[in-house]
Backbone as JSON Lines, residues from 0, in Angstrom:
{"i":0,"aa":"M","n":[-18.79,3.7,0.83],"ca":[-17.52,3.96,1.44],"c":[-17.66,3.73,2.94]}
{"i":1,"aa":"N","n":[-16.65,3.07,3.53],"ca":[-16.73,2.7,4.93],"c":[-15.39,2.91,5.61]}
{"i":2,"aa":"E","n":[-15.35,3.7,6.65],"ca":[-14.15,3.9,7.44],"c":[-12.95,4.31,6.59]}
{"i":3,"aa":"G","n":[-13.13,5.1,5.55],"ca":[-12.03,5.56,4.73],"c":[-11.57,4.54,3.71]}
{"i":4,"aa":"T","n":[-12.35,3.5,3.48],"ca":[-11.97,2.52,2.46],"c":[-12.92,2.65,1.29]}
{"i":5,"aa":"M","n":[-12.45,2.21,0.14],"ca":[-13.28,2.2,-1.06],"c":[-13.29,0.78,-1.57]}
{"i":6,"aa":"E","n":[-14.44,0.15,-1.6],"ca":[-14.53,-1.2,-2.15],"c":[-14.7,-1.09,-3.64]}
{"i":7,"aa":"V","n":[-14.04,-1.98,-4.37],"ca":[-13.92,-1.77,-5.79],"c":[-14.4,-2.91,-6.67]}
{"i":8,"aa":"S","n":[-14.71,-4.04,-6.19],"ca":[-15.1,-5.15,-7.06],"c":[-16.46,-5.66,-6.64]}
{"i":9,"aa":"D","n":[-17.15,-6.35,-7.56],"ca":[-18.45,-6.92,-7.25],"c":[-18.33,-8.2,-6.43]}
{"i":10,"aa":"T","n":[-17.15,-8.76,-6.36],"ca":[-16.95,-9.99,-5.61],"c":[-16.18,-9.68,-4.33]}
{"i":11,"aa":"S","n":[-16.2,-10.62,-3.42],"ca":[-15.49,-10.36,-2.16],"c":[-14.75,-11.59,-1.69]}
{"i":12,"aa":"N","n":[-14.23,-12.39,-2.62],"ca":[-13.51,-13.59,-2.23],"c":[-12.23,-13.27,-1.48]}
{"i":13,"aa":"T","n":[-11.41,-12.39,-2.01],"ca":[-10.16,-11.99,-1.38],"c":[-10.15,-10.48,-1.24]}
{"i":14,"aa":"K","n":[-9.94,-10.01,-0.01],"ca":[-9.91,-8.57,0.25],"c":[-8.47,-8.12,0.37]}
{"i":15,"aa":"V","n":[-8.09,-7.14,-0.46],"ca":[-6.74,-6.6,-0.46],"c":[-6.79,-5.15,-0.01]}
{"i":16,"aa":"L","n":[-6.13,-4.87,1.1],"ca":[-5.99,-3.51,1.6],"c":[-4.97,-2.78,0.73]}
{"i":17,"aa":"V","n":[-5.3,-1.57,0.28],"ca":[-4.38,-0.76,-0.52],"c":[-3.97,0.45,0.32]}
{"i":18,"aa":"L","n":[-2.66,0.63,0.45],"ca":[-2.09,1.78,1.15],"c":[-1.26,2.57,0.14]}
{"i":19,"aa":"L","n":[-1.47,3.86,0.1],"ca":[-0.79,4.75,-0.84],"c":[0.17,5.66,-0.06]}
{"i":20,"aa":"G","n":[1.43,5.65,-0.43],"ca":[2.45,6.43,0.27],"c":[2.58,7.86,-0.2]}
{"i":21,"aa":"S","n":[1.66,8.34,-0.99],"ca":[1.69,9.72,-1.46],"c":[0.38,10.41,-1.11]}
{"i":22,"aa":"L","n":[0.47,11.64,-0.66],"ca":[-0.73,12.42,-0.35],"c":[-1.13,13.34,-1.5]}
{"i":23,"aa":"R","n":[-0.27,13.48,-2.48],"ca":[-0.48,14.42,-3.58],"c":[-1.58,13.94,-4.52]}
{"i":24,"aa":"A","n":[-2.53,14.82,-4.82],"ca":[-3.68,14.46,-5.67],"c":[-3.27,14.04,-7.07]}
{"i":25,"aa":"A","n":[-2.22,14.64,-7.63],"ca":[-1.81,14.33,-8.99],"c":[-0.67,13.32,-9.05]}
{"i":26,"aa":"S","n":[-0.44,12.61,-7.99],"ca":[0.65,11.64,-7.91],"c":[0.5,10.51,-8.91]}
{"i":27,"aa":"V","n":[1.59,10.12,-9.54],"ca":[1.58,8.97,-10.43],"c":[1.24,7.71,-9.63]}
{"i":28,"aa":"N","n":[1.63,7.67,-8.37],"ca":[1.31,6.52,-7.53],"c":[-0.19,6.45,-7.25]}
{"i":29,"aa":"R","n":[-0.83,7.58,-7.1],"ca":[-2.3,7.61,-6.98],"c":[-2.92,7.08,-8.28]}
{"i":30,"aa":"Q","n":[-2.32,7.41,-9.4],"ca":[-2.79,6.9,-10.69],"c":[-2.6,5.39,-10.77]}
{"i":31,"aa":"L","n":[-1.54,4.86,-10.17],"ca":[-1.36,3.41,-10.12],"c":[-2.48,2.75,-9.3]}
{"i":32,"aa":"V","n":[-2.89,3.4,-8.21],"ca":[-4.01,2.88,-7.42],"c":[-5.28,2.91,-8.28]}
{"i":33,"aa":"E","n":[-5.49,4.0,-9.01],"ca":[-6.65,4.07,-9.91],"c":[-6.61,2.93,-10.92]}
{"i":34,"aa":"L","n":[-5.44,2.68,-11.49],"ca":[-5.28,1.6,-12.46],"c":[-5.57,0.25,-11.82]}
{"i":35,"aa":"A","n":[-5.1,0.04,-10.61],"ca":[-5.37,-1.21,-9.89],"c":[-6.88,-1.38,-9.72]}
{"i":36,"aa":"R","n":[-7.57,-0.33,-9.37],"ca":[-9.02,-0.39,-9.19],"c":[-9.73,-0.72,-10.5]}
{"i":37,"aa":"E","n":[-9.2,-0.23,-11.62],"ca":[-9.81,-0.46,-12.93],"c":[-9.55,-1.87,-13.46]}
{"i":38,"aa":"T","n":[-8.44,-2.47,-13.06],"ca":[-8.03,-3.74,-13.66],"c":[-8.0,-4.9,-12.67]}
{"i":39,"aa":"V","n":[-8.57,-4.71,-11.5],"ca":[-8.54,-5.76,-10.48],"c":[-9.15,-7.05,-11.03]}
{"i":40,"aa":"P","n":[-8.45,-8.17,-10.87],"ca":[-9.0,-9.43,-11.35],"c":[-10.28,-9.82,-10.61]}
{"i":41,"aa":"D","n":[-11.12,-10.59,-11.28],"ca":[-12.35,-11.09,-10.65],"c":[-12.01,-11.88,-9.4]}
{"i":42,"aa":"G","n":[-12.88,-11.78,-8.4],"ca":[-12.69,-12.51,-7.16],"c":[-11.85,-11.79,-6.14]}
{"i":43,"aa":"I","n":[-11.45,-10.56,-6.46],"ca":[-10.62,-9.77,-5.55],"c":[-11.29,-8.42,-5.32]}
{"i":44,"aa":"T","n":[-11.34,-8.01,-4.07],"ca":[-11.87,-6.7,-3.71],"c":[-10.73,-5.86,-3.18]}
{"i":45,"aa":"L","n":[-10.52,-4.68,-3.75],"ca":[-9.53,-3.75,-3.24],"c":[-10.2,-2.81,-2.25]}
{"i":46,"aa":"Q","n":[-9.6,-2.67,-1.09],"ca":[-10.08,-1.74,-0.07],"c":[-9.0,-0.7,0.16]}
{"i":47,"aa":"W","n":[-9.19,0.46,-0.48],"ca":[-8.18,1.53,-0.4],"c":[-8.42,2.33,0.87]}
{"i":48,"aa":"F","n":[-7.45,2.3,1.77],"ca":[-7.5,3.13,2.97],"c":[-6.81,4.44,2.61]}
{"i":49,"aa":"D","n":[-7.59,5.46,2.34],"ca":[-7.08,6.73,1.84],"c":[-7.05,7.8,2.93]}
{"i":50,"aa":"R","n":[-6.62,7.41,4.13],"ca":[-6.62,8.35,5.25],"c":[-5.27,8.4,5.97]}
{"i":51,"aa":"L","n":[-4.19,7.99,5.3],"ca":[-2.89,7.98,5.98],"c":[-2.47,9.36,6.47]}
{"i":52,"aa":"G","n":[-2.88,10.4,5.76],"ca":[-2.55,11.76,6.18],"c":[-3.24,12.19,7.46]}
{"i":53,"aa":"E","n":[-4.24,11.45,7.91],"ca":[-4.96,11.78,9.15],"c":[-4.34,11.12,10.37]}
{"i":54,"aa":"L","n":[-3.42,10.19,10.19],"ca":[-2.84,9.49,11.33],"c":[-1.91,10.41,12.11]}
{"i":55,"aa":"P","n":[-2.02,10.43,13.43],"ca":[-1.03,11.19,14.21],"c":[0.31,10.47,14.13]}
{"i":56,"aa":"F","n":[1.4,11.17,14.41],"ca":[2.7,10.49,14.45],"c":[2.65,9.41,15.51]}
{"i":57,"aa":"Y","n":[3.26,8.26,15.19],"ca":[3.24,7.17,16.15],"c":[3.9,7.6,17.46]}
{"i":58,"aa":"N","n":[3.22,7.3,18.55],"ca":[3.71,7.6,19.9],"c":[3.12,6.54,20.81]}
{"i":59,"aa":"E","n":[3.97,5.75,21.42],"ca":[3.49,4.65,22.27],"c":[2.63,5.15,23.42]}
{"i":60,"aa":"D","n":[2.89,6.37,23.89],"ca":[2.07,6.91,24.98],"c":[0.6,7.02,24.57]}
{"i":61,"aa":"I","n":[0.34,7.52,23.33],"ca":[-1.06,7.63,22.92],"c":[-1.61,6.3,22.43]}
{"i":62,"aa":"D","n":[-0.71,5.39,22.02],"ca":[-1.17,4.07,21.6],"c":[-1.67,3.27,22.8]}
{"i":63,"aa":"N","n":[-1.11,3.53,23.94],"ca":[-1.52,2.83,25.16],"c":[-2.68,3.52,25.86]}
{"i":64,"aa":"A","n":[-3.08,4.66,25.37],"ca":[-4.15,5.42,26.02],"c":[-5.36,5.47,25.09]}
{"i":65,"aa":"D","n":[-5.68,6.66,24.62],"ca":[-6.84,6.89,23.78],"c":[-6.39,6.98,22.32]}
{"i":66,"aa":"V","n":[-6.49,5.88,21.58],"ca":[-6.02,5.83,20.21],"c":[-6.95,6.64,19.31]}
{"i":67,"aa":"A","n":[-6.35,7.45,18.44],"ca":[-7.13,8.3,17.54],"c":[-7.97,7.45,16.58]}
{"i":68,"aa":"E","n":[-9.14,7.97,16.21],"ca":[-10.07,7.26,15.35],"c":[-9.46,6.82,14.02]}
{"i":69,"aa":"P","n":[-8.62,7.65,13.34],"ca":[-8.03,7.17,12.09],"c":[-7.14,5.93,12.29]}
{"i":70,"aa":"V","n":[-6.49,5.83,13.42],"ca":[-5.66,4.66,13.73],"c":[-6.55,3.43,13.91]}
{"i":71,"aa":"V","n":[-7.64,3.6,14.64],"ca":[-8.59,2.51,14.84],"c":[-9.13,2.05,13.47]}
{"i":72,"aa":"A","n":[-9.46,3.0,12.61],"ca":[-9.98,2.67,11.28],"c":[-8.94,1.94,10.44]}
{"i":73,"aa":"L","n":[-7.68,2.38,10.51],"ca":[-6.61,1.71,9.76],"c":[-6.43,0.28,10.25]}
{"i":74,"aa":"R","n":[-6.37,0.1,11.54],"ca":[-6.2,-1.24,12.09],"c":[-7.41,-2.14,11.77]}
{"i":75,"aa":"R","n":[-8.59,-1.57,11.77],"ca":[-9.79,-2.33,11.43],"c":[-9.73,-2.75,9.95]}
{"i":76,"aa":"A","n":[-9.31,-1.84,9.08],"ca":[-9.2,-2.16,7.65],"c":[-8.15,-3.25,7.43]}
{"i":77,"aa":"A","n":[-7.05,-3.19,8.16],"ca":[-6.0,-4.21,8.05],"c":[-6.5,-5.55,8.56]}
{"i":78,"aa":"A","n":[-7.24,-5.54,9.67],"ca":[-7.77,-6.79,10.23],"c":[-8.78,-7.43,9.28]}
{"i":79,"aa":"D","n":[-9.54,-6.6,8.57],"ca":[-10.56,-7.09,7.65],"c":[-9.98,-7.62,6.35]}
{"i":80,"aa":"A","n":[-8.76,-7.22,6.03],"ca":[-8.14,-7.6,4.76],"c":[-7.47,-8.97,4.84]}
{"i":81,"aa":"D","n":[-7.37,-9.6,3.69],"ca":[-6.65,-10.88,3.57],"c":[-5.2,-10.66,3.16]}
{"i":82,"aa":"A","n":[-4.93,-9.52,2.52],"ca":[-3.6,-9.21,2.0],"c":[-3.49,-7.68,1.89]}
{"i":83,"aa":"A","n":[-2.29,-7.2,1.55],"ca":[-2.1,-5.75,1.4],"c":[-1.22,-5.45,0.19]}
{"i":84,"aa":"L","n":[-1.6,-4.4,-0.52],"ca":[-0.82,-3.86,-1.63],"c":[-0.41,-2.45,-1.25]}
{"i":85,"aa":"V","n":[0.88,-2.2,-1.22],"ca":[1.41,-0.89,-0.88],"c":[1.93,-0.25,-2.16]}
{"i":86,"aa":"V","n":[1.47,0.96,-2.44],"ca":[1.87,1.7,-3.63],"c":[2.56,2.96,-3.15]}
{"i":87,"aa":"T","n":[3.85,3.09,-3.49],"ca":[4.59,4.21,-2.9],"c":[5.63,4.81,-3.82]}
{"i":88,"aa":"P","n":[5.81,6.13,-3.69],"ca":[6.93,6.8,-4.38],"c":[8.19,6.64,-3.52]}
{"i":89,"aa":"E","n":[9.23,7.31,-3.97],"ca":[10.49,7.34,-3.22],"c":[10.77,8.79,-2.87]}
{"i":90,"aa":"Y","n":[10.98,9.08,-1.6],"ca":[11.32,10.43,-1.17],"c":[12.74,10.41,-0.63]}
{"i":91,"aa":"N","n":[13.62,11.14,-1.28],"ca":[15.01,11.23,-0.84],"c":[15.64,9.86,-0.65]}
{"i":92,"aa":"G","n":[15.34,8.97,-1.57],"ca":[15.94,7.65,-1.55],"c":[15.35,6.69,-0.55]}
{"i":93,"aa":"S","n":[14.2,7.03,0.03],"ca":[13.64,6.16,1.06],"c":[12.11,6.23,1.1]}
{"i":94,"aa":"I","n":[11.54,5.74,2.2],"ca":[10.1,5.64,2.4],"c":[9.52,7.02,2.72]}
{"i":95,"aa":"P","n":[8.4,7.4,2.1],"ca":[7.72,8.64,2.5],"c":[7.3,8.56,3.97]}
{"i":96,"aa":"G","n":[7.39,9.67,4.68],"ca":[7.08,9.71,6.1],"c":[5.68,9.22,6.43]}
{"i":97,"aa":"V","n":[4.69,9.56,5.59],"ca":[3.31,9.17,5.87],"c":[3.17,7.65,5.84]}
{"i":98,"aa":"L","n":[3.9,6.98,4.96],"ca":[3.84,5.52,4.9],"c":[4.59,4.89,6.06]}
{"i":99,"aa":"K","n":[5.75,5.44,6.4],"ca":[6.51,4.9,7.53],"c":[5.69,5.02,8.81]}
{"i":100,"aa":"N","n":[4.98,6.1,8.98],"ca":[4.12,6.28,10.15],"c":[3.03,5.21,10.18]}
{"i":101,"aa":"A","n":[2.44,4.92,9.03],"ca":[1.4,3.87,8.96],"c":[1.99,2.51,9.32]}
{"i":102,"aa":"I","n":[3.2,2.24,8.85],"ca":[3.87,0.99,9.2],"c":[4.03,0.89,10.71]}
{"i":103,"aa":"D","n":[4.44,1.98,11.34],"ca":[4.63,1.98,12.8],"c":[3.32,1.7,13.52]}
{"i":104,"aa":"W","n":[2.22,2.32,13.08],"ca":[0.93,2.06,13.71],"c":[0.48,0.62,13.47]}
{"i":105,"aa":"L","n":[0.71,0.11,12.25],"ca":[0.27,-1.24,11.93],"c":[1.13,-2.32,12.6]}
{"i":106,"aa":"S","n":[2.3,-1.96,13.08],"ca":[3.17,-2.95,13.73],"c":[2.74,-3.25,15.16]}
{"i":107,"aa":"R","n":[1.78,-2.51,15.67],"ca":[1.35,-2.67,17.06],"c":[-0.05,-3.24,17.14]}
{"i":108,"aa":"P","n":[-0.41,-3.97,18.17],"ca":[0.49,-4.37,19.26],"c":[1.57,-5.33,18.76]}
{"i":109,"aa":"W","n":[2.78,-5.12,19.24],"ca":[3.94,-5.86,18.76],"c":[3.69,-7.37,18.88]}
{"i":110,"aa":"G","n":[3.93,-8.07,17.79],"ca":[3.77,-9.51,17.77],"c":[2.35,-9.99,17.51]}
{"i":111,"aa":"N","n":[1.39,-9.08,17.54],"ca":[0.0,-9.46,17.33],"c":[-0.77,-8.38,16.57]}
{"i":112,"aa":"S","n":[-0.13,-7.82,15.57],"ca":[-0.75,-6.73,14.82],"c":[-1.85,-7.25,13.9]}
{"i":113,"aa":"A","n":[-2.68,-6.33,13.44],"ca":[-3.8,-6.68,12.55],"c":[-3.34,-7.18,11.19]}
{"i":114,"aa":"I","n":[-2.11,-6.95,10.85],"ca":[-1.6,-7.34,9.53],"c":[-0.63,-8.52,9.62]}
{"i":115,"aa":"K","n":[-0.45,-9.04,10.8],"ca":[0.52,-10.12,11.04],"c":[0.24,-11.33,10.15]}
{"i":116,"aa":"G","n":[1.3,-11.77,9.46],"ca":[1.24,-12.98,8.65],"c":[0.52,-12.86,7.33]}
{"i":117,"aa":"K","n":[-0.08,-11.71,7.04],"ca":[-0.82,-11.55,5.78],"c":[0.15,-11.2,4.65]}
{"i":118,"aa":"P","n":[-0.09,-11.74,3.44],"ca":[0.8,-11.42,2.33],"c":[0.7,-9.95,1.95]}
{"i":119,"aa":"L","n":[1.86,-9.37,1.6],"ca":[1.94,-7.95,1.26],"c":[2.91,-7.79,0.09]}
{"i":120,"aa":"A","n":[2.54,-6.93,-0.85],"ca":[3.41,-6.6,-1.98],"c":[3.59,-5.08,-2.04]}
{"i":121,"aa":"V","n":[4.75,-4.67,-2.54],"ca":[5.08,-3.25,-2.65],"c":[5.38,-2.92,-4.11]}
{"i":122,"aa":"V","n":[4.7,-1.9,-4.63],"ca":[4.91,-1.42,-5.99],"c":[4.94,0.11,-5.95]}
{"i":123,"aa":"G","n":[5.27,0.72,-7.08],"ca":[5.18,2.17,-7.13],"c":[5.98,2.76,-8.27]}
{"i":124,"aa":"A","n":[5.99,4.09,-8.28],"ca":[6.67,4.84,-9.33],"c":[7.42,6.0,-8.69]}
{"i":125,"aa":"A","n":[8.52,6.38,-9.33],"ca":[9.3,7.52,-8.85],"c":[10.17,8.04,-9.98]}
{"i":126,"aa":"L","n":[10.68,9.24,-9.79],"ca":[11.64,9.8,-10.73],"c":[12.89,8.94,-10.73]}
{"i":127,"aa":"G","n":[13.68,9.09,-11.72],"ca":[14.92,8.34,-11.78],"c":[14.75,7.06,-12.57]}
{"i":128,"aa":"R","n":[15.85,6.48,-12.92],"ca":[15.83,5.33,-13.82],"c":[15.39,4.04,-13.17]}
{"i":129,"aa":"Y","n":[15.33,3.99,-11.84],"ca":[14.97,2.75,-11.17],"c":[13.55,2.75,-10.61]}
{"i":130,"aa":"G","n":[12.83,3.82,-10.76],"ca":[11.41,3.87,-10.43],"c":[11.07,3.7,-8.95]}
{"i":131,"aa":"G","n":[12.02,4.02,-8.07],"ca":[11.73,3.96,-6.63],"c":[12.17,2.68,-5.94]}
{"i":132,"aa":"Q","n":[13.06,1.93,-6.56],"ca":[13.46,0.64,-5.99],"c":[14.0,0.75,-4.57]}
{"i":133,"aa":"W","n":[14.75,1.82,-4.27],"ca":[15.29,1.96,-2.9],"c":[14.15,2.06,-1.89]}
{"i":134,"aa":"A","n":[13.18,2.89,-2.19],"ca":[12.03,3.05,-1.28],"c":[11.24,1.76,-1.19]}
{"i":135,"aa":"H","n":[11.07,1.08,-2.3],"ca":[10.31,-0.16,-2.3],"c":[11.02,-1.22,-1.47]}
{"i":136,"aa":"D","n":[12.35,-1.3,-1.61],"ca":[13.11,-2.25,-0.8],"c":[13.04,-1.9,0.69]}
{"i":137,"aa":"E","n":[13.16,-0.62,1.01],"ca":[13.07,-0.18,2.41],"c":[11.67,-0.44,2.98]}
{"i":138,"aa":"T","n":[10.65,-0.24,2.16],"ca":[9.27,-0.49,2.59],"c":[9.08,-1.98,2.86]}
{"i":139,"aa":"R","n":[9.6,-2.81,1.99],"ca":[9.51,-4.26,2.21],"c":[10.21,-4.65,3.52]}
{"i":140,"aa":"K","n":[11.38,-4.08,3.74],"ca":[12.15,-4.39,4.95],"c":[11.37,-3.97,6.2]}
{"i":141,"aa":"S","n":[10.85,-2.76,6.21],"ca":[10.11,-2.28,7.39],"c":[8.86,-3.09,7.64]}
{"i":142,"aa":"F","n":[8.11,-3.38,6.58],"ca":[6.91,-4.18,6.76],"c":[7.25,-5.6,7.22]}
{"i":143,"aa":"A","n":[8.33,-6.18,6.71],"ca":[8.71,-7.54,7.12],"c":[8.96,-7.6,8.62]}
{"i":144,"aa":"I","n":[9.53,-6.56,9.17],"ca":[9.76,-6.5,10.61],"c":[8.44,-6.25,11.34]}
{"i":145,"aa":"A","n":[7.54,-5.5,10.73],"ca":[6.27,-5.13,11.36],"c":[5.27,-6.28,11.44]}
{"i":146,"aa":"G","n":[5.45,-7.34,10.66],"ca":[4.56,-8.47,10.84],"c":[3.96,-9.16,9.64]}
{"i":147,"aa":"P","n":[3.65,-8.44,8.53],"ca":[3.08,-9.18,7.4],"c":[4.13,-10.06,6.73]}
{"i":148,"aa":"R","n":[3.67,-10.93,5.86],"ca":[4.56,-11.79,5.08],"c":[4.78,-11.1,3.74]}
{"i":149,"aa":"V","n":[5.91,-10.45,3.59],"ca":[6.21,-9.7,2.37],"c":[6.53,-10.69,1.25]}
{"i":150,"aa":"V","n":[5.82,-10.55,0.13],"ca":[6.06,-11.39,-1.03],"c":[7.08,-10.65,-1.89]}
{"i":151,"aa":"K","n":[8.33,-11.03,-1.72],"ca":[9.44,-10.27,-2.3],"c":[9.53,-10.32,-3.81]}
{"i":152,"aa":"D","n":[8.99,-11.37,-4.44],"ca":[9.12,-11.45,-5.89],"c":[8.0,-10.72,-6.64]}
{"i":153,"aa":"L","n":[7.07,-10.12,-5.92],"ca":[6.03,-9.3,-6.56],"c":[6.51,-7.85,-6.54]}
{"i":154,"aa":"K","n":[7.08,-7.42,-7.64],"ca":[7.7,-6.1,-7.71],"c":[7.27,-5.37,-8.97]}
{"i":155,"aa":"L","n":[7.1,-4.07,-8.82],"ca":[6.87,-3.19,-9.96],"c":[7.38,-1.81,-9.57]}
{"i":156,"aa":"S","n":[8.47,-1.38,-10.19],"ca":[9.05,-0.06,-9.94],"c":[9.08,0.68,-11.28]}
{"i":157,"aa":"V","n":[8.21,1.68,-11.39],"ca":[8.0,2.37,-12.66],"c":[8.73,3.71,-12.67]}
{"i":158,"aa":"P","n":[9.7,3.89,-13.56],"ca":[10.31,5.22,-13.72],"c":[9.29,6.16,-14.35]}
{"i":159,"aa":"T","n":[8.96,7.24,-13.66],"ca":[7.92,8.13,-14.18],"c":[8.3,8.74,-15.52]}
{"i":160,"aa":"K","n":[9.58,8.91,-15.78],"ca":[10.0,9.45,-17.07],"c":[9.59,8.53,-18.21]}
{"i":161,"aa":"A","n":[9.55,7.24,-17.95],"ca":[9.15,6.28,-18.99],"c":[7.69,6.45,-19.39]}
{"i":162,"aa":"L","n":[6.89,7.01,-18.49],"ca":[5.47,7.24,-18.81],"c":[5.28,8.48,-19.68]}
{"i":163,"aa":"D","n":[6.28,9.36,-19.68],"ca":[6.25,10.55,-20.53],"c":[4.97,11.37,-20.35]}
{"i":164,"aa":"G","n":[4.55,11.53,-19.08],"ca":[3.38,12.34,-18.79],"c":[2.05,11.64,-18.95]}
{"i":165,"aa":"R","n":[2.06,10.4,-19.4],"ca":[0.82,9.66,-19.6],"c":[0.39,8.98,-18.3]}
{"i":166,"aa":"H","n":[-0.9,8.71,-18.18],"ca":[-1.43,7.93,-17.06],"c":[-0.9,6.5,-17.22]}
{"i":167,"aa":"P","n":[-0.55,5.82,-16.13],"ca":[-0.05,4.45,-16.25],"c":[-0.98,3.51,-17.0]}
{"i":168,"aa":"R","n":[-2.28,3.79,-17.03],"ca":[-3.22,2.92,-17.76],"c":[-2.93,2.92,-19.26]}
{"i":169,"aa":"E","n":[-2.21,3.95,-19.73],"ca":[-1.88,4.04,-21.14],"c":[-0.65,3.22,-21.51]}
{"i":170,"aa":"D","n":[-0.03,2.6,-20.52],"ca":[1.13,1.74,-20.75],"c":[0.67,0.3,-20.53]}
{"i":171,"aa":"A","n":[0.48,-0.43,-21.6],"ca":[-0.07,-1.79,-21.52],"c":[0.78,-2.7,-20.65]}
{"i":172,"aa":"E","n":[2.09,-2.54,-20.69],"ca":[2.98,-3.39,-19.88],"c":[2.8,-3.1,-18.39]}
{"i":173,"aa":"V","n":[2.73,-1.84,-18.01],"ca":[2.51,-1.48,-16.61],"c":[1.16,-2.02,-16.15]}
{"i":174,"aa":"A","n":[0.13,-1.82,-16.94],"ca":[-1.21,-2.29,-16.58],"c":[-1.23,-3.81,-16.41]}
{"i":175,"aa":"A","n":[-0.63,-4.53,-17.33],"ca":[-0.61,-5.99,-17.25],"c":[0.2,-6.46,-16.03]}
{"i":176,"aa":"N","n":[1.33,-5.82,-15.79],"ca":[2.16,-6.2,-14.63],"c":[1.43,-5.96,-13.32]}
{"i":177,"aa":"L","n":[0.75,-4.83,-13.2],"ca":[0.03,-4.51,-11.97],"c":[-1.1,-5.51,-11.75]}
{"i":178,"aa":"R","n":[-1.85,-5.8,-12.78],"ca":[-2.94,-6.78,-12.67],"c":[-2.39,-8.15,-12.26]}
{"i":179,"aa":"H","n":[-1.29,-8.55,-12.85],"ca":[-0.64,-9.82,-12.54],"c":[-0.22,-9.86,-11.06]}
{"i":180,"aa":"I","n":[0.37,-8.77,-10.59],"ca":[0.82,-8.7,-9.19],"c":[-0.36,-8.84,-8.23]}
{"i":181,"aa":"I","n":[-1.46,-8.16,-8.52],"ca":[-2.63,-8.23,-7.65],"c":[-3.17,-9.68,-7.62]}
{"i":182,"aa":"G","n":[-3.23,-10.3,-8.77],"ca":[-3.68,-11.69,-8.84],"c":[-2.77,-12.63,-8.07]}
{"i":183,"aa":"K","n":[-1.46,-12.47,-8.24],"ca":[-0.5,-13.33,-7.54],"c":[-0.54,-13.07,-6.03]}
{"i":184,"aa":"L","n":[-0.74,-11.81,-5.64],"ca":[-0.85,-11.48,-4.22],"c":[-2.05,-12.18,-3.61]}
{"i":185,"aa":"A","n":[-3.18,-12.13,-4.29],"ca":[-4.39,-12.8,-3.79],"c":[-4.17,-14.31,-3.7]}
{"i":186,"aa":"A","n":[-3.4,-14.86,-4.64],"ca":[-3.13,-16.29,-4.62],"c":[-2.26,-16.69,-3.43]}
{"i":187,"aa":"E","n":[-1.57,-15.74,-2.81],"ca":[-0.74,-16.0,-1.65],"c":[-1.55,-16.14,-0.36]}
{"i":188,"aa":"V","n":[-2.82,-15.74,-0.41],"ca":[-3.68,-15.83,0.77],"c":[-3.99,-17.29,1.03]}
{"i":189,"aa":"G","n":[-3.92,-17.66,2.28],"ca":[-4.27,-19.04,2.57],"c":[-3.61,-19.55,3.73]}
């Protein structure tokens, strides 16, 4: 483990940064990250930055002065990655605060961020019949402004009720779709 990341594959051809928009240990979205780690296609390394809860609220005054170590680690992980996979729930119809804060940190320095131009996909699960689509759309919009190249056709919004209390790995369609998205995301690198 290095700087709050977890490397997950034996190969290192394409490095995909994974950001999780939920801090809850029993989150279905955390389970989606676990599933991604279990089913990652060959030739792809997932680097899960699991420290979003340690980031201070974005403040340009501290960004221009002494940047906190978790921010430095996040930016380093983003710079080291070839692409990014964001896994997020929906809170009150929008982006969870912890993820929005990470987007704000990753958007700087403006116009030259560590994630600029890199392909990014957004997936996740939430209550309700649409599985978090509003939050996923808002996350794509915010990241598109922040600098990465959002791959809009790579989508997976899982209604948690459809899982009926099961881990997402027990749903063959969810597992196959997630694996496909990770593979297609890696293919966008270049």
